[in-house]
Tab-separated table of C-alpha atoms and ligand atoms in Angstrom:
chain	number	residue	atom	x	y	z
A	1	MET	CA	38.847	16.439	45.800
A	2	THR	CA	40.295	17.696	42.306
A	3	ARG	CA	40.300	20.800	40.441
A	4	ALA	CA	38.048	19.805	38.117
A	5	ALA	CA	35.669	17.929	40.522
A	6	ALA	CA	35.951	20.973	42.661
A	7	ALA	CA	34.183	22.958	39.634
A	8	GLY	CA	31.686	20.008	39.114
A	9	THR	CA	33.151	19.657	35.126
A	10	VAL	CA	34.136	15.951	35.687
A	11	ASN	CA	31.751	12.618	35.723
A	12	PRO	CA	32.429	10.146	38.247
A	13	ASP	CA	34.821	8.251	36.106
A	14	THR	CA	36.950	10.568	34.752
A	15	GLN	CA	36.815	12.100	38.707
A	16	SER	CA	38.155	8.851	40.296
A	17	ARG	CA	40.965	8.290	37.619
A	18	SER	CA	41.960	11.706	37.909
A	19	ALA	CA	42.590	11.305	41.705
A	20	ASN	CA	44.092	8.629	42.049
A	21	ARG	CA	46.470	10.237	39.280
A	22	GLU	CA	46.984	13.277	41.402
A	23	ARG	CA	47.080	11.079	44.743
A	24	ARG	CA	49.886	9.542	42.778
A	25	MET	CA	52.000	12.204	41.158
A	26	TYR	CA	51.478	15.127	44.178
A	27	ASP	CA	50.382	13.631	47.306
A	28	THR	CA	52.880	13.233	49.785
A	29	PRO	CA	52.443	10.953	52.953
A	30	GLU	CA	52.297	13.210	55.821
A	31	PRO	CA	55.552	13.753	57.330
A	32	GLY	CA	56.019	11.249	59.695
A	33	SER	CA	53.080	9.138	59.239
A	34	GLU	CA	54.511	6.452	56.856
A	35	SER	CA	57.165	6.009	59.130
A	36	LYS	CA	54.935	6.159	62.123
A	37	ALA	CA	52.935	3.088	60.621
A	38	VAL	CA	56.176	1.167	59.432
A	39	HIS	CA	57.399	1.363	63.264
A	40	ARG	CA	53.894	0.081	64.405
A	41	ARG	CA	53.882	-2.823	61.960
A	42	ASP	CA	57.555	-3.822	62.832
A	43	LEU	CA	56.368	-4.076	66.298
A	44	LEU	CA	53.601	-6.267	66.128
A	45	ARG	CA	55.896	-8.285	63.791
A	46	TRP	CA	58.450	-8.567	66.617
A	47	LEU	CA	55.982	-9.418	69.206
A	48	ALA	CA	54.177	-12.124	67.397
A	49	ALA	CA	57.574	-13.541	66.585
A	50	SER	CA	59.017	-13.514	70.216
A	51	PRO	CA	59.511	-16.371	72.292
A	52	LEU	CA	58.617	-13.553	74.926
A	53	LEU	CA	54.963	-13.808	74.041
A	54	THR	CA	54.083	-17.203	73.527
A	55	ALA	CA	55.797	-17.302	77.201
A	56	PHE	CA	53.047	-14.983	78.586
A	57	ALA	CA	50.281	-16.583	79.902
A	58	GLY	CA	46.964	-15.523	78.399
A	59	CYS	CA	48.477	-14.190	75.124
A	60	ASP	CA	45.933	-14.117	72.436
A	61	LEU	CA	48.190	-15.004	69.476
A	62	GLY	CA	45.390	-14.567	66.950
A	63	LEU	CA	44.402	-10.861	68.245
A	64	VAL	CA	48.211	-10.027	67.764
A	65	GLU	CA	47.719	-11.223	63.942
A	66	ARG	CA	44.364	-9.406	63.385
A	67	ALA	CA	45.916	-6.206	64.776
A	68	MET	CA	48.672	-6.875	62.064
A	69	ALA	CA	45.970	-7.491	59.363
A	70	GLN	CA	44.681	-4.601	60.029
A	71	GLU	CA	48.072	-2.732	59.891
A	72	ALA	CA	48.792	-4.055	56.314
A	73	PRO	CA	48.566	-1.560	53.880
A	74	ALA	CA	45.684	-1.592	51.341
A	75	ARG	CA	46.238	-3.375	48.294
A	76	SER	CA	45.472	-1.915	44.730
A	77	LEU	CA	45.004	-3.555	41.704
A	78	ASP	CA	47.243	-0.195	40.266
A	79	ASP	CA	50.562	-2.408	41.903
A	80	LEU	CA	49.542	-5.370	40.547
A	81	VAL	CA	51.209	-5.133	37.446
A	82	GLN	CA	54.699	-3.665	37.356
A	83	SER	CA	55.927	-4.975	34.415
A	84	ALA	CA	54.772	-6.193	30.708
A	85	GLU	CA	54.529	-9.750	31.417
A	86	GLN	CA	52.972	-9.565	34.547
A	87	ALA	CA	49.794	-8.443	32.840
A	88	LEU	CA	47.085	-11.246	32.436
A	89	ASP	CA	45.014	-9.009	30.343
A	90	VAL	CA	44.983	-6.430	28.156
A	91	PHE	CA	42.834	-3.968	30.816
A	92	ASP	CA	45.665	-4.857	33.506
A	93	LEU	CA	47.995	-2.462	30.733
A	94	GLU	CA	44.962	0.064	30.540
A	95	ARG	CA	45.062	0.191	34.419
A	96	VAL	CA	48.891	0.841	34.486
A	97	ALA	CA	48.985	3.508	31.523
A	98	ALA	CA	46.048	5.847	33.387
A	99	GLN	CA	48.745	6.638	35.675
A	100	THR	CA	51.897	7.034	33.558
A	101	VAL	CA	50.270	8.767	30.448
A	102	PRO	CA	50.524	12.786	30.977
A	103	THR	CA	46.703	13.988	31.739
A	104	ALA	CA	45.927	15.744	28.806
A	105	HIS	CA	47.024	12.937	26.186
A	106	TRP	CA	45.148	9.815	28.447
A	107	GLY	CA	42.520	11.862	27.865
A	108	TYR	CA	43.028	11.795	24.174
A	109	ILE	CA	43.707	8.204	23.778
A	110	LYS	CA	40.233	7.520	26.360
A	111	THR	CA	37.603	10.042	24.396
A	112	GLY	CA	34.597	8.992	22.501
A	113	VAL	CA	32.784	11.380	21.490
A	114	ASP	CA	29.114	13.030	23.254
A	115	GLY	CA	28.533	11.065	26.006
A	116	GLU	CA	30.750	8.390	24.789
A	117	GLY	CA	27.593	6.066	23.459
A	118	THR	CA	29.013	4.591	20.833
A	119	GLN	CA	32.311	3.616	22.468
A	120	ALA	CA	30.493	2.132	25.415
A	121	ASN	CA	28.403	0.148	22.417
A	122	ASN	CA	31.424	-1.064	20.750
A	123	ARG	CA	31.900	-3.487	23.566
A	124	ALA	CA	28.269	-4.022	24.745
A	125	SER	CA	27.411	-5.445	20.974
A	126	LEU	CA	30.399	-7.932	21.231
A	127	GLU	CA	29.738	-9.208	24.988
A	128	ARG	CA	26.023	-9.596	23.699
A	129	ILE	CA	27.314	-12.139	21.280
A	130	TYR	CA	27.870	-15.450	22.832
A	131	ILE	CA	30.005	-18.783	20.905
A	132	ARG	CA	28.434	-21.611	20.086
A	133	ALA	CA	31.244	-24.506	21.250
A	134	ARG	CA	31.388	-27.696	19.004
A	135	ARG	CA	33.145	-30.855	20.746
A	136	LEU	CA	35.178	-33.871	19.824
A	137	VAL	CA	36.781	-31.632	17.040
A	138	ASP	CA	40.585	-32.294	16.629
A	139	VAL	CA	42.192	-28.747	17.331
A	140	SER	CA	45.909	-30.056	17.642
A	141	ASN	CA	47.099	-28.191	14.780
A	142	LEU	CA	45.340	-24.668	15.153
A	143	ASP	CA	46.128	-22.301	11.935
A	144	MET	CA	45.306	-18.443	12.334
A	145	ARG	CA	46.854	-17.756	8.939
A	146	VAL	CA	45.445	-14.994	6.958
A	147	SER	CA	46.272	-13.618	3.409
A	148	ILE	CA	45.384	-9.981	2.611
A	149	PHE	CA	46.630	-8.657	-0.870
A	150	GLY	CA	48.573	-12.023	-1.298
A	151	ARG	CA	50.689	-11.236	1.320
A	152	GLU	CA	50.095	-13.859	4.340
A	153	TRP	CA	50.136	-13.102	7.668
A	154	PRO	CA	50.486	-15.583	10.955
A	155	THR	CA	47.272	-14.098	12.241
A	156	PRO	CA	44.437	-11.920	11.546
A	157	LEU	CA	45.296	-9.052	14.207
A	158	MET	CA	46.299	-5.916	12.905
A	159	ILE	CA	47.326	-3.298	14.639
A	160	ALA	CA	45.085	0.254	13.569
A	161	PRO	CA	46.437	3.741	12.970
A	162	ALA	CA	46.551	5.982	15.563
A	163	GLY	CA	47.809	9.860	16.207
A	164	SER	CA	50.529	11.377	18.008
A	165	GLN	CA	52.401	8.224	19.735
A	166	GLY	CA	54.970	10.235	20.869
A	167	ALA	CA	52.464	11.887	23.460
A	168	PHE	CA	52.115	8.261	25.507
A	169	HIS	CA	55.799	7.144	25.380
A	170	ARG	CA	58.936	8.919	24.005
A	171	ASP	CA	59.682	5.921	21.587
A	172	GLY	CA	55.680	6.309	19.966
A	173	GLU	CA	55.547	4.390	16.741
A	174	LEU	CA	58.702	3.390	16.565
A	175	ALA	CA	57.956	1.564	19.489
A	176	THR	CA	54.918	0.166	18.087
A	177	ALA	CA	56.636	-0.329	14.720
A	178	ARG	CA	59.589	-2.859	16.775
A	179	ALA	CA	56.610	-4.415	18.741
A	180	ALA	CA	54.945	-5.154	15.621
A	181	ALA	CA	57.790	-6.253	13.809
A	182	ALA	CA	58.747	-9.083	16.827
A	183	ARG	CA	55.259	-10.575	16.505
A	184	ASN	CA	54.831	-10.016	12.921
A	185	HIS	CA	51.622	-8.011	12.588
A	186	LEU	CA	50.038	-5.741	9.933
A	187	GLN	CA	50.238	-1.814	11.438
A	188	THR	CA	48.722	1.072	9.503
A	189	LEU	CA	50.617	4.368	10.141
A	190	SER	CA	48.754	7.365	10.878
A	191	SER	CA	48.788	10.189	8.788
A	192	VAL	CA	49.371	12.551	12.133
A	193	SER	CA	52.047	10.192	13.609
A	194	SER	CA	55.062	11.825	16.088
A	195	THR	CA	57.666	9.908	13.853
A	196	GLY	CA	57.877	9.812	9.480
A	197	VAL	CA	56.881	6.987	7.541
A	198	GLU	CA	60.763	6.596	6.516
A	199	ALA	CA	61.477	5.898	10.463
A	200	VAL	CA	58.571	3.425	11.058
A	201	ASN	CA	59.370	1.257	7.874
A	202	GLU	CA	62.783	0.684	9.020
A	203	ALA	CA	62.363	0.142	12.623
A	204	ARG	CA	59.075	-2.748	11.098
A	205	GLY	CA	61.625	-3.777	9.100
A	206	GLU	CA	58.977	-3.830	5.752
A	207	PRO	CA	57.113	-0.888	4.380
A	208	VAL	CA	53.961	-0.290	6.504
A	209	TRP	CA	50.188	0.395	5.394
A	210	TYR	CA	49.541	4.478	5.495
A	211	GLN	CA	46.873	5.972	6.566
A	212	LEU	CA	45.326	9.208	4.712
A	213	TYR	CA	43.679	12.036	5.822
A	214	ALA	CA	42.460	13.487	3.012
A	215	PRO	CA	44.005	17.522	2.401
A	216	ARG	CA	42.102	19.829	1.891
A	217	HIS	CA	44.081	20.765	-0.860
A	218	TRP	CA	44.917	18.034	-4.111
A	219	ASN	CA	48.546	18.967	-4.422
A	220	ALA	CA	49.533	18.008	-0.968
A	221	THR	CA	47.088	14.491	-1.377
A	222	VAL	CA	49.379	14.131	-4.825
A	223	ALA	CA	53.060	15.017	-2.479
A	224	LEU	CA	51.656	12.884	0.587
A	225	VAL	CA	51.013	9.596	-1.729
A	226	ASN	CA	54.035	10.321	-3.619
A	227	ARG	CA	56.294	10.192	-0.479
A	228	VAL	CA	54.798	6.862	1.032
A	229	ARG	CA	54.884	5.240	-2.284
A	230	GLU	CA	58.445	5.689	-2.189
A	231	ALA	CA	59.026	4.842	0.894
A	232	GLY	CA	57.140	1.309	-0.301
A	233	CYS	CA	53.712	1.760	1.576
A	234	PRO	CA	51.631	-0.967	-0.180
A	235	VAL	CA	48.537	0.442	0.943
A	236	ILE	CA	46.668	3.671	1.319
A	237	VAL	CA	44.353	3.522	4.077
A	238	LEU	CA	41.968	6.297	3.187
A	239	THR	CA	39.587	7.667	6.329
A	240	VAL	CA	36.671	9.102	5.889
A	241	ASP	CA	34.589	9.131	9.166
A	242	LEU	CA	35.744	12.506	10.476
A	243	LEU	CA	34.871	14.544	7.337
A	244	GLY	CA	31.931	16.134	9.373
A	245	GLY	CA	33.954	16.892	12.641
A	246	SER	CA	33.398	15.335	16.233
A	247	ASN	CA	32.696	16.603	19.432
A	248	ARG	CA	35.189	14.883	21.940
A	249	LEU	CA	34.073	16.178	25.616
A	250	THR	CA	36.094	13.952	27.496
A	251	LEU	CA	39.206	15.223	25.555
A	252	GLU	CA	38.251	18.379	26.515
A	253	ARG	CA	38.113	17.841	30.319
A	254	TYR	CA	41.339	15.766	30.484
A	255	ARG	CA	42.628	18.836	29.099
A	256	ARG	CA	41.008	21.485	31.809
A	257	ILE	CA	42.731	19.404	34.242
A	258	ASP	CA	45.870	19.009	33.266
A	259	ASP	CA	47.632	22.126	34.339
A	260	ARG	CA	51.188	21.140	32.872
A	261	ASN	CA	52.476	23.690	30.430
A	262	CYS	CA	52.046	22.564	26.983
A	263	GLU	CA	53.438	25.345	25.082
A	264	SER	CA	56.748	23.762	24.212
A	265	CYS	CA	55.206	20.891	22.533
A	266	HIS	CA	51.824	22.674	21.208
A	267	ARG	CA	51.261	25.321	19.493
A	268	SER	CA	48.770	28.239	20.773
A	269	GLY	CA	48.714	27.391	24.529
A	270	GLY	CA	48.198	23.868	23.828
A	271	ARG	CA	45.265	23.701	21.872
A	272	ALA	CA	46.839	22.810	18.389
A	273	ASP	CA	49.317	19.854	17.406
A	274	PRO	CA	52.869	21.041	16.031
A	275	VAL	CA	53.576	20.722	12.396
A	276	LYS	CA	53.497	16.524	12.163
A	277	PRO	CA	56.404	15.176	10.171
A	278	MET	CA	54.359	13.690	7.276
A	279	TYR	CA	52.725	17.141	7.012
A	280	GLU	CA	56.482	19.070	6.875
A	281	GLY	CA	57.306	20.455	3.468
A	282	LEU	CA	54.100	20.037	2.219
A	283	PRO	CA	52.741	22.798	-0.336
A	284	GLN	CA	50.253	24.978	1.042
A	285	GLY	CA	51.572	24.318	4.587
A	286	PRO	CA	50.086	21.633	6.893
A	287	PRO	CA	46.893	20.265	5.716
A	288	ASP	CA	43.668	20.103	7.405
A	289	SER	CA	41.993	16.582	7.934
A	290	GLY	CA	39.757	15.727	4.992
A	291	GLY	CA	36.917	18.594	5.312
A	292	PRO	CA	32.875	18.669	4.409
A	293	THR	CA	33.397	18.773	0.365
A	294	MET	CA	35.061	15.494	-0.371
A	295	THR	CA	33.336	12.691	-1.847
A	296	TRP	CA	33.695	9.597	-3.415
A	297	ASP	CA	35.503	11.638	-6.274
A	298	TYR	CA	37.921	11.650	-3.943
A	299	VAL	CA	38.634	8.060	-4.535
A	300	HIS	CA	38.805	8.067	-8.100
A	301	ARG	CA	41.520	10.411	-8.029
A	302	LEU	CA	43.238	9.007	-5.867
A	303	ARG	CA	43.224	6.005	-7.738
A	304	ASP	CA	44.269	7.951	-10.954
A	305	ILE	CA	47.638	8.864	-8.814
A	306	THR	CA	48.600	5.576	-7.873
A	307	ASP	CA	48.943	1.958	-8.346
A	308	GLN	CA	48.777	1.377	-4.568
A	309	ARG	CA	46.270	-0.489	-2.513
A	310	ILE	CA	43.342	1.800	-1.755
A	311	VAL	CA	41.444	0.511	1.546
A	312	VAL	CA	38.694	2.909	2.576
A	313	LYS	CA	38.138	3.046	6.905
A	314	GLY	CA	35.370	4.192	8.268
A	315	LEU	CA	32.148	2.534	6.373
A	316	VAL	CA	29.460	1.616	8.291
A	317	THR	CA	26.286	0.346	5.717
A	318	ARG	CA	25.870	-1.484	3.091
A	319	GLU	CA	25.526	1.150	1.119
A	320	ASP	CA	28.066	2.576	1.117
A	321	ALA	CA	30.275	-0.655	0.942
A	322	GLU	CA	28.260	-1.181	-2.552
A	323	LEU	CA	29.519	2.351	-3.061
A	324	ALA	CA	33.063	1.581	-2.404
A	325	LEU	CA	32.804	-1.796	-4.686
A	326	GLU	CA	31.226	0.938	-7.749
A	327	HIS	CA	34.410	2.985	-6.879
A	328	GLY	CA	36.844	0.100	-6.950
A	329	VAL	CA	38.654	-0.009	-3.565
A	330	ASP	CA	40.741	-3.059	-3.208
A	331	GLY	CA	39.713	-3.170	0.830
A	332	ILE	CA	36.638	-1.845	3.150
A	333	TRP	CA	37.829	-0.857	7.197
A	334	VAL	CA	34.392	-1.250	9.002
A	335	SER	CA	34.988	1.426	11.816
A	336	ASN	CA	33.219	4.107	13.398
A	337	HIS	CA	37.256	5.317	14.805
A	338	GLY	CA	36.377	3.591	18.343
A	339	GLY	CA	33.431	5.776	18.676
A	340	ARG	CA	36.066	9.122	18.477
A	341	ALA	CA	33.857	10.126	15.460
A	342	GLU	CA	30.057	10.465	15.111
A	343	GLY	CA	27.320	9.395	18.105
A	344	SER	CA	25.243	6.889	16.022
A	345	GLY	CA	25.736	4.633	18.847
A	346	ARG	CA	26.161	1.816	16.274
A	347	ALA	CA	28.469	-0.863	17.010
A	348	THR	CA	30.893	-1.653	14.444
A	349	ILE	CA	30.097	-5.415	15.313
A	350	ASP	CA	26.590	-4.604	14.250
A	351	ALA	CA	27.643	-2.978	11.310
A	352	LEU	CA	29.562	-5.879	9.998
A	353	PRO	CA	26.873	-8.523	8.677
A	354	GLU	CA	25.573	-5.968	6.394
A	355	ILE	CA	28.607	-5.312	4.518
A	356	ALA	CA	30.014	-8.603	4.629
A	357	GLU	CA	26.706	-9.574	2.966
A	358	THR	CA	27.520	-6.681	0.373
A	359	VAL	CA	31.030	-7.875	-0.127
A	360	ALA	CA	30.635	-11.329	-0.625
A	361	GLY	CA	34.337	-11.812	-0.367
A	362	GLU	CA	34.994	-9.700	-3.204
A	363	VAL	CA	37.742	-7.316	-1.111
A	364	PRO	CA	39.068	-8.288	2.333
A	365	ILE	CA	37.426	-6.590	5.073
A	366	ILE	CA	39.096	-5.331	8.725
A	367	VAL	CA	37.049	-4.155	11.330
A	368	ASP	CA	37.956	-2.480	14.616
A	369	GLY	CA	36.147	-1.359	17.818
A	370	GLY	CA	36.064	-2.490	21.156
A	371	PHE	CA	38.036	-5.794	20.432
A	372	ARG	CA	39.649	-6.399	23.798
A	373	ARG	CA	39.623	-9.999	24.035
A	374	GLY	CA	40.831	-13.005	21.973
A	375	THR	CA	36.734	-14.128	22.160
A	376	ASP	CA	36.603	-10.833	20.331
A	377	ILE	CA	38.223	-11.262	17.710
A	378	PHE	CA	36.683	-14.889	17.009
A	379	LYS	CA	33.519	-12.837	16.851
A	380	GLY	CA	34.745	-10.413	14.810
A	381	LEU	CA	35.875	-13.123	12.126
A	382	ALA	CA	32.732	-14.936	12.942
A	383	ARG	CA	30.676	-12.438	11.357
A	384	GLY	CA	32.650	-11.914	8.093
A	385	ALA	CA	35.978	-9.717	9.010
A	386	THR	CA	38.927	-10.966	7.113
A	387	ALA	CA	40.930	-9.255	10.218
A	388	VAL	CA	40.787	-7.271	12.985
A	389	ALA	CA	42.312	-4.368	14.404
A	390	ILE	CA	43.197	-2.579	17.852
A	391	GLY	CA	43.530	0.809	18.647
A	392	ARG	CA	43.493	1.625	22.555
A	393	PRO	CA	44.663	-1.681	23.295
A	394	TYR	CA	48.072	-1.406	22.182
A	395	LEU	CA	48.115	2.595	23.023
A	396	TRP	CA	47.760	1.238	26.565
A	397	GLY	CA	50.258	-0.955	26.679
A	398	LEU	CA	52.677	1.483	24.747
A	399	GLY	CA	51.738	4.380	26.713
A	400	ALA	CA	52.650	1.428	29.962
A	401	PHE	CA	55.806	0.223	28.947
A	402	GLY	CA	56.457	0.986	25.222
A	403	GLN	CA	57.421	-1.861	23.293
A	404	ALA	CA	57.449	-4.297	25.830
A	405	GLY	CA	53.925	-3.581	26.272
A	406	VAL	CA	52.755	-3.165	22.830
A	407	GLU	CA	54.156	-6.524	22.588
A	408	ARG	CA	52.295	-8.384	25.583
A	409	VAL	CA	49.448	-7.136	24.129
A	410	LEU	CA	49.927	-8.579	21.187
A	411	GLU	CA	50.651	-11.794	22.755
A	412	ILE	CA	47.755	-11.824	25.135
A	413	LEU	CA	45.070	-11.369	22.220
A	414	ILE	CA	46.920	-14.094	19.922
A	415	GLU	CA	47.171	-16.436	23.106
A	416	GLU	CA	43.557	-15.606	24.108
A	417	LEU	CA	42.117	-16.456	20.540
A	418	ARG	CA	44.455	-19.768	20.132
A	419	ILE	CA	42.727	-20.853	23.571
A	420	THR	CA	38.731	-19.484	21.643
A	421	MET	CA	39.889	-21.597	18.779
A	422	GLY	CA	40.736	-24.697	20.579
A	423	ALA	CA	38.306	-24.393	23.090
A	424	VAL	CA	35.510	-24.460	20.725
A	425	GLY	CA	36.411	-26.706	17.923
A	426	THR	CA	37.422	-24.281	15.048
A	427	PRO	CA	41.139	-25.282	14.097
A	428	SER	CA	41.313	-22.474	11.543
A	429	LEU	CA	39.950	-19.291	10.329
A	430	ALA	CA	38.279	-20.854	7.642
A	431	ASP	CA	36.288	-23.424	10.429
A	432	ILE	CA	34.923	-19.618	11.560
A	433	GLY	CA	31.330	-18.081	10.604
A	434	PRO	CA	28.131	-17.021	11.301
A	435	HIS	CA	27.496	-20.140	12.675
A	436	SER	CA	29.937	-20.290	15.556
A	437	ILE	CA	28.312	-17.520	17.162
A	438	GLY	CA	24.506	-16.267	18.337
A	439	VAL	CA	22.998	-14.055	19.923
A	440	ASP	CA	20.520	-14.046	23.207
B	501	FMN	C1	44.563	7.748	20.650
B	501	FMN	C2	43.511	7.370	19.361
B	501	FMN	C3	44.092	8.085	17.663
B	501	FMN	C4	43.597	7.713	16.561
B	501	FMN	N1	44.237	8.465	15.481
B	501	FMN	C5	43.477	8.271	14.286
B	501	FMN	C6	44.431	8.427	13.167
B	501	FMN	O1	45.303	9.558	13.125
B	501	FMN	N2	43.942	7.800	11.971
B	501	FMN	C7	42.833	6.939	12.061
B	501	FMN	O2	41.930	6.744	10.903
B	501	FMN	N3	42.095	6.595	13.320
B	501	FMN	C8	42.418	6.850	14.036
B	501	FMN	N4	42.037	6.322	15.137
B	501	FMN	C9	40.645	4.892	15.655
B	501	FMN	C10	41.823	3.852	15.328
B	501	FMN	O3	42.246	3.665	14.226
B	501	FMN	C11	40.921	2.890	15.650
B	501	FMN	O4	39.657	2.838	14.430
B	501	FMN	C12	39.962	2.768	16.442
B	501	FMN	O5	40.876	3.155	17.483
B	501	FMN	C13	39.992	0.937	17.161
B	501	FMN	O6	38.736	1.456	18.523
B	501	FMN	P1	39.714	0.749	19.451
B	501	FMN	O7	39.996	1.906	20.402
B	501	FMN	O8	38.433	0.513	20.233
B	501	FMN	O9	40.600	-0.289	19.445
B	501	FMN	C14	42.942	6.986	16.925
B	501	FMN	C15	42.227	6.057	18.004
B	501	FMN	C16	42.819	6.406	18.779
B	501	FMN	C17	41.789	5.530	20.650
């Protein structure tokens, strides 16, 4: 039993994963026990192959085989994927990352809020939707191209911003950027990245979109916006779903069972992040993110200081979509932060139709939250998204195998989308619409 389980502080999911991790990281076989098992297996193999044995009257070879089978080591899905290419779906990479990412950092990826209902519903609602397959359509030329702000992308799959990627793999955002470049996907860099925007742009080969957590002090906002504009970032993604705080219990549980010494990387005994590269040298020091006083007025002020496109991330209602249009935003990102913001219980795929109806094609809509398969991306497009973004899946790939893992995630999802579009008779994104899906 793990330390935390003994203290009664973990749920069964947490407990089994952490027990597994602890077994892998710390358990060593009892001295001699493994070698004894190997010797027994070798003896049985030798007996089965031996002409002496077949010559021996009455010998039951089946018995020997059965004994060998009993001696075979237990197979585990954990050992199935030894390299990125071996992953069959994104969950294969999740299983690997669960073993490779340090415990508290794994908790940071995994966490939702409260009892994780919103995070679970992101998935559950996607799974409730079915696809209405059409037949006898020529799908020999599948076209996934999408245009956003005048720039054409080969597919509608985007990389959502995620902070502190150096905590999942030593190459952090640089590995993600190289994977995005290799497979040509749109990437948004988090405000709280482990690497500054200039180096990420270089690794990506072109400027990324920049996600902004509005600093409380206006002159910090101005300094940040100036920096990313000078770096060439064409779009500011203003995240507005964490202004009231978030109750991340899973993160706290994983922190408690992580007994590494975190002080070399984190201040305050592991409870606070180091100063992030994007916050270095800002007036008034590193900003706190957003704050409860922020209103639509902030969007106005942002508009006044930059000609970059402004996308607001974290909207989930028709009313806010209307306000966003009134305030002149260039794009809407439907998101509940992957179930890490409020515990509303509402899936983003269910919020999407009312927003798509309100926006009526005026500005592009991006959606994220629980998208794990090509069929999920198809459903997001069918409900009115221009593009679909992923968070955790590419972080699983990153944690498991660095750049190769992120690339594999992108490859898997696009291949799945390609198969889906072909199988259900929708040769281009324009053929996918509300008529393509249903709910029981
Ligand atoms: C570990 C982690 C860190 C994140 N950091 C940020 C961030 O810094 N800024 C932001 O706007 N969203 C952040 N998000 C939210 C993602 O951008 C995205 O909305 C969410 O992950 C999508 O849901 P999914 O993980 O189910 O795909 C983060 C998500 C995760 C899992």
